[in-house]
Amino acid sequence: MTAARSPEGPLLTDHLRHWAAHRAQERAVTYVDFPDARSAGLHHTLGWQALDARARAAAGRIADVAAPGDRAALLLPQGLDYTVAFLGCLYAGVVAVPLFSPELPGHDGRLAAVLADCEPACVLTDAATAPAVRAFDAGQGLPPLPLVRADGGAPTDAPPPSRRPAPDDIAYLQYTSGSTRSPAGVVITHANVVANARQAIAAFDAAAGRSTTVGWLPLFHDMGLLLSVAAPVVGGFPAVLMDPVAFLEQPVRWLRLLGAYPGTISAAPNFAYDYCASRVPESALHEGPELRLDRVRVLMNGSEPVRPGTVERFQHAFAEAGLSPEAHCPAYGLAEATVFVTTDPHTAAPTTLSCDAGALAEGRVEPREPGGDPVARLVVCGGPVGQELRIADPATGIGQEAGRVGEIQVRGPNVGRAYWKKAALTAEVFGVRAPGAADDEDGWLRTGDLGALVGGRLVVTGRLKDLIVVDGRNHYPQDIEETVQSALALVRRDHLAAFSVPGPDESGGNEEVLSEAALSEAALGEAALGDEVLVVVAEHRRDTEPTHDDARAAARTAKAAVSARHGLRLHQLVLVPPGTLPRTTSGKIARAAGRARHLDGTLPAMGEALTGVGEEA
């Protein structure tokens, strides 16, 4: 075995010990802190030997209060200590549960629910966060648990706890973000995470000496954990971290870090690329240190689905800084498959497929030249790496031919084992047999996502549970949301939700409830009684205070745009204040939760609703 090659060991900690022995003083992980608005960033770094020593020291402290197989909740902020805590759990054979500090606003209920579900034996935290953890436990009526300091104690040369985990033992529980249901913990084994790290490394040809990951995604997020911990540890290349809040405050910070290291690899959702394009002024390309993005190798966009306009806007904004079009890599993944499933290659610019909008509504992807009949634009997300993928009819499980939309199903060594303590849900999702499959054939993971294979490559069309069906035709909420936000300047980009609700005769007085919910424009066209009708709830921009006249005008404009683009009648546009729509911990709009709040009348009121105007746009 040489220092230049990663070991073949089955555990993440096998790789960590290898790099500690062969690249002791080389950079392993760097956390960049921005203490004030003018800071260029303070870099805090651990080499491979120091990271390994601190992880083993943490493992010893964890083993004092938790037995192998027990759960340990990680409740601490982004930083070096989080990486140490996670790897310490793996060394100790304890099941890590990556979570977040109780100081993260707006997610108290989710955090309490996850802690009750996973029943941890201890909490990993740091000195600064420990008081908030204690206060949270008391406030939620949770039993106090032993607190293990990830930032405490000196690094050690002592061996890790004597019991070595098996590859099929549980490494961690990755709780889903809860955008479509209450959080569920995906059981990820040691073998799963190493397999997925290797798949990502192979997809992007990453290697020590020529690659660096740069990330602001939270480490409790599936992609954040793979990008900034698992893949670097397996591949032996350094990771650079920053806090998500530091990114939101000044997105140019992320861009400067991307340009500061060789062969940078990063990932972000749609909103982050749009956020950079709109919030980083052109002057940033010329003032202060030169912004150079010619060293960026891979920028993954794993949103579901990736929007063509996002890729185009980001490239247009930063091409002058040397950003290569080939760096954009649309991808697809989900927590149940550890995270990474498919990607477009980094050797070619992204492919946008124009297809017949009417055919797509009927479940077919039929390529069309732009112009003439309405077209829908889909970004190709490439093919699977080290795993298998199929498209199946959601109702029957029968495989679909190329170009037919169905449920995306996956199988491979990266697919998690189950949902924690949810046997019925596990049986519905994991290891599902294809019709006619042999008894000894491995089952498939049902992703709940819709897509099609075109030329052997995946296009993602949306979420099965978010699908809007009106008059027997399928419509994808993200397409309607894009139409509305493009038509209305007063709407915050990526802060809106489209969904269907029962028509007036099935709503049980719903129209009266809605009139109390928010400033809105409703019923610009009469819906057939008993039909599902389309509603869009949108946050207005922070620098606007819409009047009733503004709301009327916005509703008319939105209705016209939705009708022209999708052939749909928009029943109601609901304008709500910034910060109203519920979001998941990974930043996605939680459409199902937004719909529920809309129906039960708990959206914040902006004044008396405007209903029944009935004007044609």
Coordinates of C-alpha atoms in Angstrom, one line a residue, residues 121-377:
A121 CA -27.7 7.7 24.9
C122 CA -25.7 10.9 24.8
V123 CA -25.4 14.3 23.1
L124 CA -22.2 15.5 21.3
T125 CA -21.9 19.2 21.7
D126 CA -19.3 21.9 22.5
A127 CA -18.8 24.3 25.4
A128 CA -20.6 27.2 23.7
T129 CA -23.7 25.2 22.8
A130 CA -24.0 23.0 26.0
P131 CA -26.2 25.6 27.9
A132 CA -28.6 25.8 24.9
V133 CA -28.8 22.0 24.8
R134 CA -29.7 21.9 28.5
A135 CA -32.3 24.7 28.1
F136 CA -33.8 22.9 25.1
D137 CA -34.2 19.6 27.0
A138 CA -35.8 21.3 29.9
G139 CA -38.1 23.4 27.7
Q140 CA -39.2 20.3 25.7
G141 CA -39.6 18.1 28.7
L142 CA -36.9 15.8 27.5
P143 CA -34.8 13.8 30.0
P144 CA -31.4 15.2 30.5
L145 CA -28.7 13.2 28.7
P146 CA -24.9 12.9 29.2
L147 CA -23.2 15.7 27.3
V148 CA -19.9 14.7 25.6
R149 CA -17.7 17.7 24.6
A150 CA -16.4 17.3 21.0
D151 CA -14.1 20.2 21.8
G152 CA -12.9 18.8 25.1
G153 CA -9.9 16.8 26.0
A154 CA -6.5 16.5 24.4
P155 CA -5.8 14.5 21.2
T156 CA -4.6 11.0 22.0
D157 CA -2.4 8.3 20.5
A158 CA -4.4 5.7 22.3
P159 CA -6.2 3.1 20.1
P160 CA -9.9 3.5 19.5
P161 CA -12.4 1.4 21.5
S162 CA -11.6 -2.3 21.1
R163 CA -14.8 -3.4 19.4
R164 CA -14.4 -2.8 15.6
P165 CA -17.8 -2.2 13.8
A166 CA -18.7 -4.5 11.0
P167 CA -19.4 -3.1 7.5
D168 CA -23.1 -3.8 7.8
D169 CA -23.4 -2.2 11.3
I170 CA -25.2 1.1 11.4
A171 CA -22.9 4.1 11.0
Y172 CA -25.5 6.8 11.3
L173 CA -29.2 7.8 11.0
Q174 CA -29.8 10.4 8.3
Y175 CA -33.1 12.1 9.1
T176 CA -34.9 13.2 6.0
S177 CA -35.7 16.9 5.8
G178 CA -39.4 16.4 6.1
S179 CA -40.5 18.3 3.0
T180 CA -43.2 15.7 2.3
R181 CA -43.7 13.9 5.6
S182 CA -42.6 13.9 9.2
P183 CA -38.9 13.3 9.6
A184 CA -37.8 9.6 9.2
G185 CA -34.3 8.3 10.0
V186 CA -32.7 6.5 7.2
V187 CA -30.4 3.7 8.4
I188 CA -27.0 4.1 6.7
T189 CA -24.4 1.4 7.3
H190 CA -20.6 1.8 7.3
A191 CA -20.5 0.0 3.9
N192 CA -23.2 2.3 2.5
V193 CA -21.3 5.6 3.2
V194 CA -18.0 4.3 1.9
A195 CA -19.6 2.9 -1.2
N196 CA -21.4 6.3 -1.9
A197 CA -18.2 8.2 -1.3
R198 CA -16.3 6.0 -3.8
Q199 CA -19.1 6.5 -6.3
A200 CA -18.9 10.3 -6.0
I201 CA -15.1 10.2 -6.2
A202 CA -15.3 8.1 -9.4
A203 CA -17.9 10.4 -11.0
F204 CA -15.8 13.5 -10.6
D205 CA -12.4 11.9 -10.9
A206 CA -11.4 13.4 -7.6
A207 CA -8.0 12.6 -6.0
A208 CA -5.6 13.8 -3.4
G209 CA -3.3 16.5 -4.8
R210 CA -5.7 17.8 -7.4
S211 CA -9.1 18.1 -5.6
T212 CA -10.5 20.1 -2.7
T213 CA -14.1 20.1 -1.6
V214 CA -15.6 23.5 -0.6
G215 CA -18.9 23.5 1.1
W216 CA -21.4 25.6 3.1
L217 CA -24.1 22.9 3.2
P218 CA -24.8 21.9 6.8
L219 CA -23.1 18.8 8.0
F220 CA -26.4 17.4 9.2
H221 CA -27.6 17.5 5.6
D222 CA -26.9 14.3 3.5
M223 CA -25.0 16.1 0.7
G224 CA -23.1 18.2 3.2
L225 CA -21.9 15.1 5.1
L226 CA -20.8 13.3 1.9
L227 CA -19.2 16.3 0.3
S228 CA -17.3 17.6 3.4
V229 CA -16.6 14.5 5.4
A230 CA -17.1 11.1 3.8
A231 CA -15.7 11.7 0.3
P232 CA -12.6 13.6 1.5
V233 CA -11.8 11.0 4.1
V234 CA -12.1 8.1 1.6
G235 CA -10.2 10.0 -1.1
G236 CA -7.6 11.6 1.0
F237 CA -8.2 15.2 -0.3
P238 CA -8.9 18.2 1.9
A239 CA -12.3 19.7 2.7
V240 CA -13.0 23.4 3.3
L241 CA -16.1 24.3 5.3
M242 CA -18.0 27.5 6.0
D243 CA -21.2 28.2 7.9
P244 CA -24.5 28.4 5.9
V245 CA -25.2 31.7 7.6
A246 CA -21.9 33.1 6.4
F247 CA -22.9 32.2 2.9
L248 CA -26.4 33.8 3.2
E249 CA -24.9 37.0 4.6
Q250 CA -22.4 37.3 1.7
P251 CA -22.6 34.7 -1.0
V252 CA -19.4 36.0 -2.6
R253 CA -17.5 34.4 0.3
W254 CA -18.3 30.9 -1.1
L255 CA -17.2 32.0 -4.6
R256 CA -13.9 33.3 -3.3
L257 CA -13.2 30.1 -1.5
L258 CA -14.1 28.1 -4.6
G259 CA -11.4 30.1 -6.5
A260 CA -8.8 29.8 -3.7
Y261 CA -8.0 26.1 -4.0
P262 CA -7.1 23.7 -6.9
G263 CA -9.8 21.5 -8.5
T264 CA -12.6 22.6 -6.2
I265 CA -15.7 20.5 -6.0
S266 CA -18.9 21.8 -4.4
A267 CA -22.6 21.4 -4.3
A268 CA -25.7 23.6 -3.7
P269 CA -29.4 23.6 -4.5
N270 CA -31.1 25.8 -7.1
F271 CA -31.7 28.7 -4.8
A272 CA -28.0 29.1 -3.9
Y273 CA -27.0 29.6 -7.6
D274 CA -29.8 32.1 -8.2
Y275 CA -28.9 33.8 -4.9
C276 CA -25.3 34.3 -6.0
A277 CA -26.4 35.5 -9.5
S278 CA -28.7 38.1 -7.9
R279 CA -26.8 39.1 -4.8
V280 CA -23.2 39.2 -5.9
P281 CA -22.7 42.6 -7.7
E282 CA -20.7 42.8 -10.9
S283 CA -18.3 45.1 -9.1
A284 CA -17.2 42.1 -7.0
L285 CA -15.5 40.7 -10.1
H286 CA -13.3 43.7 -10.2
E287 CA -13.0 45.3 -6.7
G288 CA -10.7 43.9 -4.0
P289 CA -9.1 40.5 -4.6
E290 CA -9.8 39.3 -8.1
L291 CA -12.6 36.7 -8.2
R292 CA -11.3 33.8 -10.2
L293 CA -13.4 30.7 -10.8
D294 CA -11.2 29.0 -13.5
R295 CA -10.0 26.5 -10.9
V296 CA -13.6 25.2 -10.2
R297 CA -13.9 21.7 -11.4
V298 CA -17.4 20.6 -10.3
L299 CA -20.5 22.5 -9.1
M300 CA -23.2 20.0 -8.4
N301 CA -26.8 21.0 -8.4
G302 CA -28.9 18.3 -6.9
S303 CA -32.3 20.1 -6.7
E304 CA -35.4 18.2 -7.7
P305 CA -35.5 19.1 -10.5
V306 CA -32.6 21.4 -11.6
R307 CA -34.0 24.5 -13.4
P308 CA -32.4 25.4 -16.8
G309 CA -32.7 29.1 -16.0
T310 CA -30.7 28.7 -12.8
V311 CA -27.8 27.2 -14.7
E312 CA -27.9 29.8 -17.4
R313 CA -28.2 32.8 -15.0
F314 CA -25.2 31.6 -12.9
Q315 CA -23.0 30.9 -15.9
H316 CA -23.9 34.3 -17.4
A317 CA -23.1 36.1 -14.1
F318 CA -19.7 34.5 -13.6
A319 CA -18.3 33.5 -17.0
E320 CA -16.2 36.7 -16.8
A321 CA -14.5 35.3 -13.7
G322 CA -13.4 32.2 -15.7
L323 CA -16.2 29.8 -14.7
S324 CA -16.3 27.0 -17.2
P325 CA -19.7 25.9 -18.5
E326 CA -18.5 22.3 -18.0
A327 CA -18.2 22.9 -14.2
H328 CA -22.0 22.8 -13.8
C329 CA -23.0 19.2 -13.0
P330 CA -26.7 18.6 -12.6
A331 CA -27.2 15.6 -10.3
Y332 CA -29.8 13.6 -8.6
G333 CA -29.8 12.0 -5.2
L334 CA -31.7 11.3 -2.0
A335 CA -31.0 10.4 1.6
E336 CA -32.3 6.9 1.2
A337 CA -29.4 6.2 -1.2
T338 CA -27.0 7.8 1.2
V339 CA -27.2 10.8 -1.2
F340 CA -25.5 10.5 -4.5
V341 CA -27.2 8.6 -7.4
T342 CA -26.6 10.3 -10.9
T343 CA -24.7 13.2 -12.4
D344 CA -24.0 14.7 -15.7
P345 CA -20.3 14.4 -16.6
H346 CA -18.0 17.3 -15.8
T347 CA -16.4 17.0 -19.2
A348 CA -19.4 18.7 -21.0
A349 CA -21.7 21.6 -20.5
P350 CA -25.2 20.7 -19.1
T351 CA -27.8 19.5 -21.5
T352 CA -31.2 21.1 -21.5
L353 CA -33.9 19.1 -23.2
S354 CA -36.8 20.9 -24.8
C355 CA -39.9 18.7 -24.9
D356 CA -43.6 18.9 -25.8
A357 CA -45.4 20.4 -22.8
G358 CA -48.7 18.7 -23.6
A359 CA -47.0 15.3 -23.9
L360 CA -45.2 15.8 -20.6
A361 CA -48.5 16.5 -18.9
E362 CA -49.6 13.1 -20.1
G363 CA -46.5 11.4 -18.9
R364 CA -44.3 11.4 -22.0
V365 CA -41.0 13.2 -22.7
E366 CA -41.0 14.0 -26.4
P367 CA -38.1 16.2 -27.5
R368 CA -39.1 19.3 -29.6
E369 CA -37.3 22.1 -31.1
P370 CA -37.9 25.5 -29.3
G371 CA -40.7 27.5 -30.9
G372 CA -44.1 26.6 -32.1
D373 CA -46.1 24.5 -29.6
P374 CA -45.4 25.1 -25.9
V375 CA -42.3 23.4 -24.7
A376 CA -41.1 22.3 -21.3
R377 CA -37.3 22.5 -20.6

